[in-house]
């Protein structure tokens, strides 16, 4: 399962403040040719979800969930962005 640091969760939660569309918005983590990508979306049946303080922040399709299972999503103060780090 993807690990999300507290700092990364806070960053995502702050980014969702005020978002009204789509209903029950969260971010969807996708893996593209240039690496991980986040887009506003909503949960779908079969998704793995990552919650923080009872709020869904991330949705992952099963195939993406498997690919990032040993990774950590963290917030980098130095880069002022989210970073997906592979554990191990």
Coordinates of N, CA and C in Angstrom, one line a residue:
X1 N 0.8 -1.2 0.0 CA 0.0 0.0 0.0 C 0.9 1.2 0.0
X2 N 0.5 2.2 -0.7 CA 1.2 3.5 -0.8 C 1.1 4.2 0.6
X3 N 2.3 4.7 1.0 CA 2.3 5.4 2.3 C 2.3 6.9 1.9
X4 N 1.5 7.7 2.6 CA 1.4 9.1 2.4 C 1.8 9.8 3.7
X5 N 2.9 10.6 3.7 CA 3.3 11.3 4.9 C 2.3 12.3 5.4
X6 N 2.4 12.7 6.6 CA 1.4 13.7 7.2 C 1.5 15.0 6.4
X7 N 2.8 15.4 6.1 CA 3.0 16.6 5.3 C 2.3 16.6 4.0
X8 N 2.5 15.5 3.3 CA 1.9 15.3 1.9 C 0.3 15.3 2.1
X9 N -0.2 14.7 3.1 CA -1.7 14.6 3.3 C -2.2 16.1 3.5
X10 N -1.5 16.8 4.3 CA -1.9 18.2 4.6 C -1.8 19.0 3.3
X11 N -0.8 18.8 2.5 CA -0.7 19.5 1.2 C -1.9 19.2 0.4
X12 N -2.3 18.0 0.2 CA -3.4 17.6 -0.6 C -4.7 18.1 0.0
X13 N -4.9 18.0 1.3 CA -6.1 18.5 1.9 C -6.3 20.0 1.7
X14 N -5.2 20.8 1.8 CA -5.2 22.2 1.6 C -5.6 22.5 0.1
X15 N -5.0 21.7 -0.8 CA -5.3 21.9 -2.2 C -6.8 21.6 -2.5
X16 N -7.5 20.8 -1.8 CA -8.9 20.5 -2.0 C -9.8 21.5 -1.4
X17 N -9.4 22.4 -0.6 CA -10.2 23.3 0.1 C -10.9 24.2 -1.0
X18 N -12.2 24.3 -1.0 CA -12.9 25.1 -1.9 C -13.2 24.5 -3.3
X19 N -12.8 23.3 -3.5 CA -13.1 22.5 -4.7 C -14.5 22.0 -4.6
X20 N -15.3 22.4 -5.6 CA -16.7 22.0 -5.5 C -17.1 21.0 -6.6
X21 N -16.3 20.9 -7.6 CA -16.6 20.0 -8.8 C -15.3 19.2 -9.0
X22 N -15.4 17.9 -9.2 CA -16.6 17.0 -9.0 C -17.0 16.9 -7.6
X23 N -18.2 16.5 -7.4 CA -18.7 16.2 -6.0 C -17.8 15.2 -5.3
X24 N -17.6 15.4 -4.1 CA -16.7 14.6 -3.3 C -15.3 14.4 -3.9
X25 N -14.8 15.5 -4.4 CA -13.5 15.6 -5.1 C -12.3 15.0 -4.3
X26 N -11.5 14.4 -5.0 CA -10.2 13.9 -4.4 C -9.2 14.0 -5.6
X27 N -8.0 13.6 -5.3 CA -7.0 13.5 -6.4 C -6.8 12.1 -6.8
X28 N -6.7 11.9 -8.1 CA -6.4 10.6 -8.6 C -4.9 10.5 -9.0
X29 N -4.2 9.5 -8.5 CA -2.8 9.3 -8.8 C -2.7 8.5 -10.1
X30 N -2.1 9.0 -11.1 CA -1.9 8.2 -12.3 C -0.4 8.2 -12.6
X31 N 0.1 7.2 -13.3 CA 1.5 7.1 -13.7 C 1.6 7.2 -15.2
X32 N 2.2 8.3 -15.6 CA 2.4 8.6 -17.0 C 3.8 8.3 -17.5
X33 N 4.1 8.7 -18.7 CA 5.4 8.6 -19.2 C 6.4 9.4 -18.5
X34 N 6.0 10.5 -18.0 CA 6.9 11.4 -17.2 C 6.8 11.2 -15.7
X35 N 6.2 10.1 -15.3 CA 6.1 9.8 -13.9 C 4.7 10.1 -13.3
X36 N 4.7 10.2 -12.0 CA 3.4 10.3 -11.3 C 2.7 11.7 -11.7
X37 N 1.4 11.6 -11.7 CA 0.6 12.8 -12.1 C -0.7 12.8 -11.2
X38 N -1.1 13.9 -10.7 CA -2.3 14.0 -9.9 C -3.4 14.8 -10.7
X39 N -4.6 14.4 -10.7 CA -5.7 15.1 -11.3 C -6.9 15.1 -10.4
X40 N -7.7 16.1 -10.4 CA -9.0 16.1 -9.7 C -9.9 15.1 -10.2
X41 N -10.5 14.4 -9.4 CA -11.4 13.3 -9.8 C -12.3 12.9 -8.6
X42 N -13.0 11.8 -8.7 CA -13.7 11.2 -7.6 C -13.5 9.7 -7.5
X43 N -13.8 9.1 -6.4 CA -13.6 7.7 -6.3 C -14.5 6.9 -7.2
X44 N -14.0 5.7 -7.6 CA -14.8 4.8 -8.4 C -14.7 3.4 -7.8
X45 N -15.7 2.6 -8.1 CA -15.7 1.2 -7.5 C -14.4 0.5 -7.9
X46 N -13.8 -0.1 -6.9 CA -12.5 -0.8 -7.1 C -11.3 0.0 -6.8
X47 N -11.4 1.3 -6.6 CA -10.3 2.1 -6.3 C -9.8 1.8 -4.9
X48 N -8.5 2.0 -4.7 CA -7.9 2.0 -3.4 C -7.9 3.5 -3.0
X49 N -8.3 3.8 -1.8 CA -8.4 5.2 -1.4 C -7.4 5.5 -0.2
X50 N -6.9 6.7 -0.2 CA -6.0 7.1 0.9 C -6.8 8.2 1.6
X51 N -7.0 8.1 2.9 CA -7.7 9.0 3.7 C -6.8 9.7 4.7
X52 N -7.2 10.9 5.1 CA -6.6 11.6 6.2 C -7.6 12.4 7.0
X53 N -7.7 12.2 8.3 CA -8.7 12.8 9.1 C -10.1 12.5 8.6
X54 N -10.4 11.3 8.1 CA -11.7 10.9 7.6 C -12.1 11.4 6.2
X55 N -11.2 12.1 5.5 CA -11.4 12.6 4.2 C -10.6 11.9 3.2
X56 N -11.3 11.5 2.1 CA -10.5 10.8 1.0 C -9.7 11.9 0.2
X57 N -8.4 11.7 0.2 CA -7.5 12.6 -0.5 C -7.1 12.0 -1.8
X58 N -6.8 10.7 -1.9 CA -6.3 10.1 -3.1 C -7.1 8.9 -3.5
X59 N -7.3 8.7 -4.8 CA -7.9 7.5 -5.4 C -6.8 6.9 -6.3
X60 N -6.7 5.6 -6.3 CA -5.8 4.9 -7.2 C -6.5 3.7 -7.8
X61 N -6.4 3.5 -9.1 CA -6.9 2.3 -9.7 C -6.0 1.2 -9.3
X62 N -6.6 -0.1 -9.3 CA -5.8 -1.2 -8.8 C -4.4 -1.4 -9.4
X63 N -4.3 -1.2 -10.7 CA -3.0 -1.3 -11.4 C -2.0 -0.3 -10.9
X64 N -2.4 0.9 -10.6 CA -1.5 1.9 -10.1 C -1.2 1.6 -8.7
X65 N -2.1 1.2 -7.9 CA -1.9 0.8 -6.5 C -0.8 -0.2 -6.4
X66 N -0.8 -1.2 -7.3 CA 0.2 -2.3 -7.3 C 1.5 -1.7 -7.6
X67 N 1.6 -0.8 -8.6 CA 2.9 -0.3 -9.0 C 3.5 0.6 -8.0
X68 N 2.8 1.3 -7.1 CA 3.3 2.2 -6.1 C 3.2 1.6 -4.7
X69 N 2.9 0.3 -4.6 CA 2.7 -0.3 -3.3 C 3.9 -0.2 -2.3
X70 N 5.1 -0.1 -2.8 CA 6.2 0.0 -1.9 C 6.8 1.4 -1.9
X71 N 5.9 2.4 -2.2 CA 6.4 3.8 -2.3 C 5.8 4.7 -1.2
X72 N 6.4 5.9 -1.1 CA 5.9 6.9 -0.2 C 5.7 8.2 -0.9
X73 N 4.5 8.8 -0.7 CA 4.2 10.1 -1.3 C 4.6 11.1 -0.2
X74 N 5.5 12.0 -0.4 CA 5.9 12.9 0.6 C 6.0 14.3 0.0
X75 N 6.0 15.3 0.9 CA 6.1 16.7 0.4 C 7.5 17.2 0.7
X76 N 8.1 17.7 -0.4 CA 9.4 18.2 -0.3 C 9.4 19.7 -0.1
X77 N 9.9 20.2 1.1 CA 10.0 21.6 1.3 C 11.0 22.3 0.3
X78 N 12.0 21.5 0.1 CA 13.1 22.0 -0.8 C 12.6 22.3 -2.2
X79 N 11.8 21.3 -2.7 CA 11.2 21.5 -4.1 C 9.9 22.1 -4.1
X80 N 9.2 22.3 -2.9 CA 7.9 22.8 -2.8 C 6.9 22.0 -3.7
X81 N 7.0 20.7 -3.6 CA 6.1 19.9 -4.4 C 6.0 18.5 -3.8
X82 N 5.1 17.7 -4.2 CA 5.0 16.3 -3.8 C 6.0 15.4 -4.6
X83 N 6.6 14.4 -3.9 CA 7.5 13.6 -4.5 C 7.1 12.1 -4.2
X84 N 7.2 11.3 -5.2 CA 6.9 9.8 -5.0 C 8.3 9.1 -4.9
X85 N 8.5 8.6 -3.7 CA 9.8 7.9 -3.4 C 9.6 6.4 -3.3
X86 N 10.4 5.7 -4.0 CA 10.3 4.2 -3.9 C 11.1 3.7 -2.7
X87 N 10.4 3.0 -1.8 CA 11.1 2.5 -0.6 C 11.9 1.3 -1.0
X88 N 13.0 1.1 -0.2 CA 13.8 -0.1 -0.3 C 14.9 0.1 -1.3

